[in-house]
PDB file of C-alpha atoms in Angstrom:
ATOM      1  CA  MET L   1       0.017   0.011  -0.008  1.00 47.00           C
ATOM      2  CA  GLY L   2       2.952   2.316  -0.526  1.00 46.00           C
ATOM      3  CA  ASN L   3       0.971   4.261  -3.105  1.00 52.00           C
ATOM      4  CA  TYR L   4      -1.964   4.617  -0.707  1.00 63.00           C
ATOM      5  CA  LEU L   5       0.337   6.384   1.727  1.00 75.00           C
ATOM      6  CA  ASN L   6       2.032   8.233  -1.097  1.00 72.00           C
ATOM      7  CA  LEU L   7       5.399   6.715  -0.147  1.00 74.00           C
ATOM      8  CA  GLU L   8       7.642   5.850  -3.073  1.00 68.00           C
ATOM      9  CA  HIS L   9       9.084   2.743  -1.455  1.00 68.00           C
ATOM     10  CA  GLY L  10       6.307   1.827   0.904  1.00 72.00           C
ATOM     11  CA  LEU L  11       6.707   1.341   4.648  1.00 81.00           C
ATOM     12  CA  GLY L  12       9.332  -1.386   4.615  1.00 84.00           C
ATOM     13  CA  LYS L  13       9.844  -2.488   8.198  1.00 87.00           C
ATOM     14  CA  ASN L  14       8.446   0.774   9.551  1.00 92.00           C
ATOM     15  CA  SER L  15       4.887   1.617  10.567  1.00 93.00           C
ATOM     16  CA  ALA L  16       2.593   4.657  10.406  1.00 91.00           C
ATOM     17  CA  VAL L  17       0.381   6.294  13.003  1.00 92.00           C
ATOM     18  CA  PRO L  18      -2.390   8.946  12.618  1.00 91.00           C
ATOM     19  CA  HIS L  19      -1.613  12.090  14.536  1.00 90.00           C
ATOM     20  CA  ILE L  20      -4.903  11.761  16.296  1.00 88.00           C
ATOM     21  CA  LEU L  21      -3.786   8.540  17.963  1.00 90.00           C
ATOM     22  CA  ALA L  22      -0.355   9.825  18.924  1.00 91.00           C
ATOM     23  CA  ARG L  23      -1.517  13.197  20.218  1.00 90.00           C
ATOM     24  CA  THR L  24      -4.592  12.222  22.200  1.00 88.00           C
ATOM     25  CA  GLY L  25      -3.240   9.559  24.565  1.00 87.00           C
ATOM     26  CA  VAL L  26      -5.189   6.658  22.982  1.00 94.00           C
ATOM     27  CA  PHE L  27      -2.296   4.334  23.948  1.00 96.00           C
ATOM     28  CA  SER L  28      -1.440   4.859  27.596  1.00 95.00           C
ATOM     29  CA  SER L  29       2.041   4.300  28.992  1.00 96.00           C
ATOM     30  CA  GLN L  30       0.563   2.861  32.181  1.00 94.00           C
ATOM     31  CA  ILE L  31       1.439  -0.813  32.847  1.00 91.00           C
ATOM     32  CA  TYR L  32      -1.773  -2.646  33.799  1.00 91.00           C
ATOM     33  CA  ARG L  33      -0.813  -5.538  36.005  1.00 81.00           C
ATOM     34  CA  GLY L  34      -1.002  -6.473  39.654  1.00 70.00           C
ATOM     35  CA  PRO L  35      -3.189  -4.004  41.581  1.00 63.00           C
ATOM     36  CA  THR L  36      -3.421  -1.555  38.643  1.00 72.00           C
ATOM     37  CA  LYS L  37      -6.748  -2.317  37.056  1.00 87.00           C
ATOM     38  CA  ARG L  38      -7.291  -1.505  33.349  1.00 90.00           C
ATOM     39  CA  PRO L  39     -10.151   1.087  33.010  1.00 91.00           C
ATOM     40  CA  ILE L  40     -13.212   0.095  31.027  1.00 93.00           C
ATOM     41  CA  ALA L  41     -15.303   2.627  29.183  1.00 93.00           C
ATOM     42  CA  THR L  42     -18.722   1.639  30.499  1.00 91.00           C
ATOM     43  CA  LEU L  43     -19.311   5.357  30.110  1.00 92.00           C
ATOM     44  CA  PRO L  44     -17.111   7.610  27.890  1.00 93.00           C
ATOM     45  CA  PHE L  45     -14.008   8.798  29.694  1.00 92.00           C
ATOM     46  CA  LYS L  46     -11.875  11.743  28.733  1.00 92.00           C
ATOM     47  CA  LEU L  47      -8.420  11.365  27.157  1.00 92.00           C
ATOM     48  CA  HIS L  48      -5.924  14.182  27.540  1.00 88.00           C
ATOM     49  CA  THR L  49      -5.065  16.201  24.464  1.00 85.00           C
ATOM     50  CA  PHE L  50      -3.252  19.481  23.630  1.00 71.00           C
ATOM     51  CA  GLY L  51      -4.918  22.716  22.665  1.00 66.00           C
ATOM     52  CA  ASP L  52      -8.704  23.027  22.356  1.00 74.00           C
ATOM     53  CA  SER L  53      -9.350  19.574  20.879  1.00 82.00           C
ATOM     54  CA  THR L  54     -11.142  17.026  23.053  1.00 90.00           C
ATOM     55  CA  ALA L  55     -11.021  13.209  22.937  1.00 92.00           C
ATOM     56  CA  SER L  56     -12.703  10.434  24.784  1.00 95.00           C
ATOM     57  CA  GLN L  57     -12.811   6.601  24.730  1.00 96.00           C
ATOM     58  CA  THR L  58     -16.386   5.536  24.355  1.00 97.00           C
ATOM     59  CA  ALA L  59     -16.143   1.749  24.470  1.00 97.00           C
ATOM     60  CA  GLY L  60     -13.715  -1.018  25.392  1.00 96.00           C
ATOM     61  CA  GLN L  61     -10.775  -1.275  27.764  1.00 95.00           C
ATOM     62  CA  ARG L  62      -8.007   1.285  28.057  1.00 95.00           C
ATOM     63  CA  LEU L  63      -5.238   0.552  25.551  1.00 96.00           C
ATOM     64  CA  ASP L  64      -1.534   0.581  26.425  1.00 96.00           C
ATOM     65  CA  GLN L  65       1.836   0.507  24.661  1.00 96.00           C
ATOM     66  CA  SER L  66       1.710  -3.249  24.367  1.00 94.00           C
ATOM     67  CA  ASP L  67      -1.464  -2.821  22.347  1.00 96.00           C
ATOM     68  CA  ALA L  68       0.283  -0.069  20.338  1.00 96.00           C
ATOM     69  CA  ASP L  69       2.999  -2.572  19.433  1.00 95.00           C
ATOM     70  CA  VAL L  70       0.360  -4.908  18.003  1.00 95.00           C
ATOM     71  CA  PHE L  71      -1.508  -2.091  16.220  1.00 95.00           C
ATOM     72  CA  TYR L  72       1.647  -0.776  14.515  1.00 94.00           C
ATOM     73  CA  GLU L  73       2.543  -4.196  13.231  1.00 93.00           C
ATOM     74  CA  LEU L  74      -1.058  -4.756  11.949  1.00 92.00           C
ATOM     75  CA  ILE L  75      -0.814  -1.418  10.084  1.00 91.00           C
ATOM     76  CA  ARG L  76       2.561  -2.389   8.620  1.00 90.00           C
ATOM     77  CA  THR L  77       1.087  -5.691   7.497  1.00 87.00           C
ATOM     78  CA  LEU L  78      -1.955  -3.967   5.889  1.00 86.00           C
ATOM     79  CA  PHE L  79       0.099  -1.358   4.058  1.00 85.00           C
ATOM     80  CA  SER L  80       2.680  -3.910   2.871  1.00 82.00           C
ATOM     81  CA  ARG L  81       0.139  -5.776   0.707  1.00 75.00           C
ATOM     82  CA  ASP L  82       0.092  -5.368  -3.059  1.00 68.00           C
ATOM     83  CA  THR L  83      -0.957  -1.819  -3.958  1.00 63.00           C
ATOM     84  CA  SER L  84      -3.798  -3.091  -6.175  1.00 66.00           C
ATOM     85  CA  ILE L  85      -5.642  -4.485  -3.092  1.00 68.00           C
ATOM     86  CA  ASP L  86      -8.288  -2.237  -1.559  1.00 75.00           C
ATOM     87  CA  PRO L  87      -7.103  -1.375   2.002  1.00 74.00           C
ATOM     88  CA  LEU L  88     -10.749  -1.731   3.171  1.00 76.00           C
ATOM     89  CA  LEU L  89     -10.715  -5.447   2.349  1.00 81.00           C
ATOM     90  CA  PRO L  90      -9.923  -7.895   5.174  1.00 82.00           C
ATOM     91  CA  PHE L  91      -6.373  -9.130   5.598  1.00 85.00           C
ATOM     92  CA  GLU L  92      -5.131 -12.239   7.364  1.00 85.00           C
ATOM     93  CA  ILE L  93      -2.509 -12.366  10.013  1.00 86.00           C
ATOM     94  CA  GLU L  94      -0.697 -15.417  11.430  1.00 86.00           C
ATOM     95  CA  PRO L  95      -0.278 -14.870  15.232  1.00 87.00           C
ATOM     96  CA  GLN L  96       3.102 -16.590  15.329  1.00 87.00           C
ATOM     97  CA  ALA L  97       4.432 -14.434  12.467  1.00 87.00           C
ATOM     98  CA  LEU L  98       3.033 -11.365  14.200  1.00 89.00           C
ATOM     99  CA  LEU L  99       4.872 -12.273  17.403  1.00 90.00           C
ATOM    100  CA  ALA L 100       8.128 -12.875  15.473  1.00 88.00           C
ATOM    101  CA  ALA L 101       7.857  -9.495  13.780  1.00 88.00           C
ATOM    102  CA  MET L 102       7.450  -7.825  17.193  1.00 89.00           C
ATOM    103  CA  LYS L 103      10.407  -9.915  18.494  1.00 85.00           C
ATOM    104  CA  ARG L 104       8.258 -11.450  21.217  1.00 87.00           C
ATOM    105  CA  LYS L 105       9.030 -14.927  22.487  1.00 81.00           C
ATOM    106  CA  LYS L 106       6.625 -17.632  21.428  1.00 76.00           C
ATOM    107  CA  GLY L 107       4.747 -19.563  24.013  1.00 77.00           C
ATOM    108  CA  GLY L 108       1.368 -20.131  25.661  1.00 79.00           C
ATOM    109  CA  LYS L 109       1.475 -17.021  27.827  1.00 85.00           C
ATOM    110  CA  THR L 110       2.686 -14.803  24.933  1.00 88.00           C
ATOM    111  CA  ASN L 111       0.002 -16.203  22.674  1.00 86.00           C
ATOM    112  CA  ALA L 112      -2.669 -15.467  25.281  1.00 88.00           C
ATOM    113  CA  LEU L 113      -1.352 -11.894  25.741  1.00 91.00           C
ATOM    114  CA  LEU L 114      -1.529 -11.355  21.932  1.00 91.00           C
ATOM    115  CA  ASP L 115      -5.089 -12.695  21.835  1.00 89.00           C
ATOM    116  CA  THR L 116      -6.279 -10.389  24.633  1.00 91.00           C
ATOM    117  CA  SER L 117      -4.524  -7.417  22.959  1.00 93.00           C
ATOM    118  CA  LEU L 118      -6.260  -8.109  19.654  1.00 92.00           C
ATOM    119  CA  ARG L 119      -9.555  -8.299  21.442  1.00 92.00           C
ATOM    120  CA  ARG L 120      -8.955  -4.995  23.227  1.00 94.00           C
ATOM    121  CA  LEU L 121      -8.061  -3.351  19.888  1.00 95.00           C
ATOM    122  CA  SER L 122     -11.272  -4.735  18.326  1.00 94.00           C
ATOM    123  CA  GLN L 123     -13.523  -3.498  21.151  1.00 94.00           C
ATOM    124  CA  ALA L 124     -12.062   0.047  21.670  1.00 96.00           C
ATOM    125  CA  LYS L 125     -13.965   3.006  20.246  1.00 96.00           C
ATOM    126  CA  PHE L 126     -13.029   6.717  20.287  1.00 96.00           C
ATOM    127  CA  GLU L 127     -14.414  10.179  19.653  1.00 95.00           C
ATOM    128  CA  VAL L 128     -12.237  13.236  18.844  1.00 91.00           C
ATOM    129  CA  ASN L 129     -13.579  16.776  18.424  1.00 90.00           C
ATOM    130  CA  GLU L 130     -11.164  19.413  17.021  1.00 84.00           C
ATOM    131  CA  LYS L 131     -11.435  23.132  17.522  1.00 82.00           C
ATOM    132  CA  SER L 132     -11.801  23.435  13.731  1.00 82.00           C
ATOM    133  CA  GLY L 133     -15.168  21.703  14.037  1.00 86.00           C
ATOM    134  CA  ARG L 134     -14.048  18.357  12.668  1.00 86.00           C
ATOM    135  CA  LYS L 135     -15.390  15.324  14.517  1.00 91.00           C
ATOM    136  CA  TYR L 136     -14.005  11.798  14.294  1.00 90.00           C
ATOM    137  CA  ASN L 137     -15.644   8.603  15.594  1.00 94.00           C
ATOM    138  CA  PHE L 138     -13.579   5.525  15.017  1.00 95.00           C
ATOM    139  CA  GLY L 139     -12.598   2.070  16.225  1.00 95.00           C
ATOM    140  CA  ILE L 140      -9.274   0.340  15.633  1.00 94.00           C
ATOM    141  CA  VAL L 141      -9.833  -3.115  14.055  1.00 92.00           C
ATOM    142  CA  THR L 142     -12.502  -5.732  13.539  1.00 89.00           C
ATOM    143  CA  MET L 143     -11.490  -9.333  14.154  1.00 84.00           C
ATOM    144  CA  SER L 144     -13.232 -12.381  12.727  1.00 74.00           C
ATOM    145  CA  ALA L 145     -15.168 -14.504  15.230  1.00 59.00           C
ATOM    146  CA  ALA L 146     -13.104 -17.661  14.645  1.00 59.00           C
ATOM    147  CA  PRO L 147      -9.581 -18.274  13.295  1.00 61.00           C
ATOM    148  CA  THR L 148      -9.004 -20.562  10.318  1.00 63.00           C
ATOM    149  CA  THR L 149      -6.296 -23.208   9.950  1.00 58.00           C
ATOM    150  CA  CYS L 150      -4.235 -23.849   6.829  1.00 58.00           C
ATOM    151  CA  SER L 151      -1.154 -26.116   6.688  1.00 53.00           C
ATOM    152  CA  ASN L 152      -1.058 -26.341  10.491  1.00 56.00           C
ATOM    153  CA  SER L 153      -0.904 -22.581  10.713  1.00 64.00           C
ATOM    154  CA  ILE L 154      -3.624 -20.464  12.326  1.00 74.00           C
ATOM    155  CA  PHE L 155      -4.831 -17.308  10.596  1.00 82.00           C
ATOM    156  CA  ILE L 156      -7.044 -14.510  11.881  1.00 85.00           C
ATOM    157  CA  SER L 157      -8.975 -12.263   9.522  1.00 87.00           C
ATOM    158  CA  MET L 158      -8.723  -8.579  10.405  1.00 87.00           C
ATOM    159  CA  GLU L 159     -10.175  -5.338   9.055  1.00 89.00           C
ATOM    160  CA  ILE L 160      -9.003  -1.801   9.891  1.00 89.00           C
ATOM    161  CA  ASP L 161     -11.904   0.434  10.862  1.00 91.00           C
ATOM    162  CA  PRO L 162     -12.811   2.481   7.713  1.00 90.00           C
ATOM    163  CA  GLN L 163     -13.106   5.654   9.758  1.00 90.00           C
ATOM    164  CA  LEU L 164      -9.598   5.165  11.182  1.00 91.00           C
ATOM    165  CA  LEU L 165      -8.229   4.331   7.708  1.00 88.00           C
ATOM    166  CA  ARG L 166      -9.585   7.692   6.458  1.00 85.00           C
ATOM    167  CA  LEU L 167      -6.975   9.426   8.660  1.00 85.00           C
ATOM    168  CA  TYR L 168      -4.232   7.898   6.485  1.00 84.00           C
ATOM    169  CA  THR L 169      -5.560   9.585   3.314  1.00 70.00           C
ATOM    170  CA  SER L 170      -4.615  13.064   4.478  1.00 67.00           C
ATOM    171  CA  ASP L 171      -1.349  14.486   5.845  1.00 68.00           C
ATOM    172  CA  GLY L 172      -2.424  13.692   9.377  1.00 84.00           C
ATOM    173  CA  TRP L 173      -0.089  10.729   9.966  1.00 90.00           C
ATOM    174  CA  THR L 174       3.612  10.084  10.402  1.00 90.00           C
ATOM    175  CA  LEU L 175       6.150   7.333  10.065  1.00 91.00           C
ATOM    176  CA  LEU L 176       7.503   5.407  13.058  1.00 94.00           C
ATOM    177  CA  LEU L 177      10.945   4.082  12.301  1.00 94.00           C
ATOM    178  CA  LYS L 178      11.311   0.491  13.459  1.00 91.00           C
ATOM    179  CA  SER L 179      15.095   0.956  13.782  1.00 93.00           C
ATOM    180  CA  GLU L 180      14.424   3.515  16.482  1.00 95.00           C
ATOM    181  CA  ARG L 181      11.302   2.259  18.167  1.00 94.00           C
ATOM    182  CA  ASN L 182      12.737  -1.243  18.635  1.00 92.00           C
ATOM    183  CA  LYS L 183      15.392   0.300  20.854  1.00 96.00           C
ATOM    184  CA  LEU L 184      12.772   1.628  23.277  1.00 96.00           C
ATOM    185  CA  ARG L 185      11.882  -0.607  26.235  1.00 95.00           C
ATOM    186  CA  LEU L 186      10.079   1.903  28.580  1.00 97.00           C
ATOM    187  CA  PRO L 187       6.367   2.475  27.835  1.00 97.00           C
ATOM    188  CA  ILE L 188       6.790   6.189  28.522  1.00 97.00           C
ATOM    189  CA  SER L 189       9.593   6.338  25.938  1.00 97.00           C
ATOM    190  CA  LYS L 190       7.347   4.669  23.334  1.00 97.00           C
ATOM    191  CA  ALA L 191       4.509   7.097  23.955  1.00 97.00           C
ATOM    192  CA  LEU L 192       6.869  10.093  23.753  1.00 97.00           C
ATOM    193  CA  TYR L 193       8.428   8.769  20.528  1.00 97.00           C
ATOM    194  CA  ALA L 194       5.092   8.537  18.772  1.00 95.00           C
ATOM    195  CA  TYR L 195       4.079  12.006  19.959  1.00 95.00           C
ATOM    196  CA  TYR L 196       7.286  13.795  18.980  1.00 95.00           C
ATOM    197  CA  ARG L 197       7.559  12.005  15.677  1.00 94.00           C
ATOM    198  CA  THR L 198       4.345  13.798  14.653  1.00 90.00           C
ATOM    199  CA  HIS L 199       6.117  17.167  14.865  1.00 87.00           C
ATOM    200  CA  ARG L 200       7.806  18.420  11.676  1.00 78.00           C
ATOM    201  CA  ALA L 201       8.750  21.803  13.081  1.00 78.00           C
ATOM    202  CA  GLN L 202      10.640  22.172  16.408  1.00 83.00           C
ATOM    203  CA  PRO L 203       8.360  20.874  19.167  1.00 87.00           C
ATOM    204  CA  HIS L 204       7.326  23.449  21.774  1.00 88.00           C
ATOM    205  CA  ALA L 205       8.239  22.987  25.442  1.00 92.00           C
ATOM    206  CA  HIS L 206       5.552  21.367  27.541  1.00 93.00           C
ATOM    207  CA  LYS L 207       4.967  21.191  31.272  1.00 94.00           C
ATOM    208  CA  ALA L 208       6.007  17.825  32.750  1.00 95.00           C
ATOM    209  CA  THR L 209       2.463  17.603  34.163  1.00 93.00           C
ATOM    210  CA  THR L 210       0.988  18.014  30.674  1.00 92.00           C
ATOM    211  CA  ILE L 211       3.159  15.174  29.324  1.00 95.00           C
ATOM    212  CA  LYS L 212       2.184  13.162  32.414  1.00 95.00           C
ATOM    213  CA  ASN L 213      -1.498  13.420  31.534  1.00 93.00           C
ATOM    214  CA  LEU L 214      -0.925  12.720  27.841  1.00 92.00           C
ATOM    215  CA  VAL L 215       0.828   9.389  28.483  1.00 95.00           C
ATOM    216  CA  GLY L 216      -1.677   8.276  31.056  1.00 93.00           C
ATOM    217  CA  ARG L 217       0.335   8.690  34.229  1.00 94.00           C
ATOM    218  CA  ASN L 218      -1.831  11.408  35.815  1.00 89.00           C
ATOM    219  CA  GLY L 219      -2.281   9.381  39.022  1.00 88.00           C
ATOM    220  CA  MET L 220       1.439   8.841  39.631  1.00 93.00           C
ATOM    221  CA  ASP L 221       3.328  10.430  42.534  1.00 95.00           C
ATOM    222  CA  GLU L 222       5.072  13.501  41.196  1.00 94.00           C
ATOM    223  CA  THR L 223       8.546  12.614  42.426  1.00 95.00           C
ATOM    224  CA  LYS L 224       8.301   9.101  40.969  1.00 96.00           C
ATOM    225  CA  TRP L 225       6.926  10.526  37.757  1.00 97.00           C
ATOM    226  CA  ARG L 226       9.800  12.877  37.235  1.00 96.00           C
ATOM    227  CA  THR L 227      12.313  10.083  37.883  1.00 97.00           C
ATOM    228  CA  GLN L 228      10.623   7.882  35.316  1.00 97.00           C
ATOM    229  CA  LEU L 229      10.250  10.725  32.876  1.00 97.00           C
ATOM    230  CA  ARG L 230      13.970  11.515  32.998  1.00 97.00           C
ATOM    231  CA  ALA L 231      14.796   7.883  32.409  1.00 98.00           C
ATOM    232  CA  ALA L 232      12.393   7.784  29.408  1.00 98.00           C
ATOM    233  CA  LEU L 233      13.835  10.958  27.928  1.00 98.00           C
ATOM    234  CA  CYS L 234      17.348   9.531  28.260  1.00 98.00           C
ATOM    235  CA  GLU L 235      16.300   6.360  26.484  1.00 98.00           C
ATOM    236  CA  LEU L 236      14.486   8.364  23.791  1.00 97.00           C
ATOM    237  CA  GLN L 237      17.571  10.460  23.032  1.00 96.00           C
ATOM    238  CA  SER L 238      19.796   7.395  22.926  1.00 96.00           C
ATOM    239  CA  ALA L 239      17.409   5.613  20.480  1.00 96.00           C
ATOM    240  CA  THR L 240      16.792   8.546  18.130  1.00 95.00           C
ATOM    241  CA  GLY L 241      19.966  10.606  18.267  1.00 95.00           C
ATOM    242  CA  TRP L 242      17.851  13.742  18.845  1.00 95.00           C
ATOM    243  CA  ALA L 243      19.911  16.651  19.990  1.00 94.00           C
ATOM    244  CA  THR L 244      18.064  17.279  23.314  1.00 95.00           C
ATOM    245  CA  CYS L 245      15.559  15.290  25.361  1.00 96.00           C
ATOM    246  CA  GLU L 246      15.468  16.646  28.864  1.00 96.00           C
ATOM    247  CA  LEU L 247      13.385  17.748  31.817  1.00 97.00           C
ATOM    248  CA  THR L 248      14.532  21.179  32.894  1.00 96.00           C
ATOM    249  CA  ASP L 249      14.830  22.350  36.497  1.00 94.00           C
ATOM    250  CA  ALA L 250      11.767  24.558  35.822  1.00 94.00           C
ATOM    251  CA  GLY L 251       9.739  21.464  35.067  1.00 95.00           C
ATOM    252  CA  HIS L 252       9.489  21.667  31.290  1.00 96.00           C
ATOM    253  CA  VAL L 253      10.063  18.863  28.780  1.00 96.00           C
ATOM    254  CA  VAL L 254      12.331  20.121  26.005  1.00 95.00           C
ATOM    255  CA  VAL L 255      12.931  18.020  22.893  1.00 95.00           C
ATOM    256  CA  ILE L 256      15.146  19.299  20.066  1.00 94.00           C
ATOM    257  CA  LYS L 257      15.111  16.919  17.142  1.00 89.00           C
ATOM    258  CA  LYS L 258      17.626  16.216  14.461  1.00 71.00           C
ATOM    259  CA  CYS L 259      16.182  15.853  10.973  1.00 50.00           C
ATOM    260  CA  HIS L 260      15.865  12.324   9.586  1.00 46.00           C
ATOM    261  CA  THR L 261      15.945  13.601   6.004  1.00 43.00           C
ATOM    262  CA  GLN L 262      18.122  10.727   4.887  1.00 37.00           C
ATOM    263  CA  GLN L 263      15.518   8.251   6.110  1.00 42.00           C
ATOM    264  CA  LEU L 264      12.403   9.824   4.603  1.00 44.00           C
ATOM    265  CA  SER L 265      11.182   9.344   1.068  1.00 40.00           C
ATOM    266  CA  ALA L 266      10.891  12.310  -1.261  1.00 39.00           C
ATOM    267  CA  SER L 267       7.088  12.108  -1.109  1.00 40.00           C
ATOM    268  CA  GLU L 268       7.006  12.307   2.678  1.00 45.00           C
ATOM    269  CA  LYS L 269       9.485  15.203   2.832  1.00 46.00           C
ATOM    270  CA  SER L 270       7.202  17.137   0.483  1.00 44.00           C
ATOM    271  CA  LYS L 271       4.063  16.609   2.566  1.00 45.00           C
ATOM    272  CA  LYS L 272       2.482  19.709   4.025  1.00 43.00           C
ATOM    273  CA  PRO L 273       2.047  20.087   7.817  1.00 39.00           C
ATOM    274  CA  PRO L 274      -1.068  18.222   8.987  1.00 37.00           C
ATOM    275  CA  PRO L 275      -4.291  20.186   9.532  1.00 35.00           C
ATOM    276  CA  SER L 276      -5.440  18.180  12.540  1.00 34.00           C
ATOM    277  CA  ILE L 277      -4.656  18.336  16.283  1.00 31.00           C
ATOM    278  CA  SER L 278      -2.744  21.575  16.530  1.00 30.00           C
ATOM    279  CA  ASP L 279       0.532  21.926  18.405  1.00 31.00           C
ATOM    280  CA  ALA L 280      -0.043  23.814  21.648  1.00 29.00           C
ATOM    281  CA  TYR L 281       2.644  25.863  23.334  1.00 26.00           C
ATOM    282  CA  ASP L 282       2.230  24.850  26.937  1.00 29.00           C
ATOM    283  CA  ILE L 283       4.459  26.616  29.483  1.00 25.00           C
TER     284      ILE L 283
END
């Protein structure tokens, strides 16, 4: 689907994320295990955004960075198909191949975690309202009720939500480089990477508390949060080679990026800045 994304050489091993997903905290950095219960949207709950845009999750369980890993690989699989295939048509995934692509160890527990992640992705629904008046209602994926078996391999039929797929037809998406994201181990680092990759111009400084809310850590003790944020920024800088990724003494997150011109196709470099989810200067 390289032509669908207007990329001369396609995605390759990389993936692509709509700005709306990266800038509205759809994928939390919270680790849901032990006493930390995963929220369920029995009623819509608000997601943190920047500027005057609002977002909420209207159905399903809260998604995390583990779910983001799965989603990004599904998107890569979809857009790696032959360009003559309609992206709205279902596509098949082999769970074991999906795990291998994400470099996750195979086994009963890992298989179960993948299954529950796919189910969360298929049940989650969102609503985003922009200050421009645009309104988006979308899910993530639809999963077939039962897997099929062929040559001793199990396949699951998937469909990307058409409303979500629409976000890839404009300039409101960005590449996530696998060579960089695979170096990230901390969930906060992964959330920050997706967010800052959506910025073509120099990102503005944000309060640490604003970033805290965006990545889903709003309930964390402030001292513990700043310790984990510094560790995440250090990992982010190491993985990307960006000039500056730091938390200042004044409590602002400052990220100064280096240009990845050599890694972007000519078509992506010529894309205009996206019209959706504006950058807010938050100091």
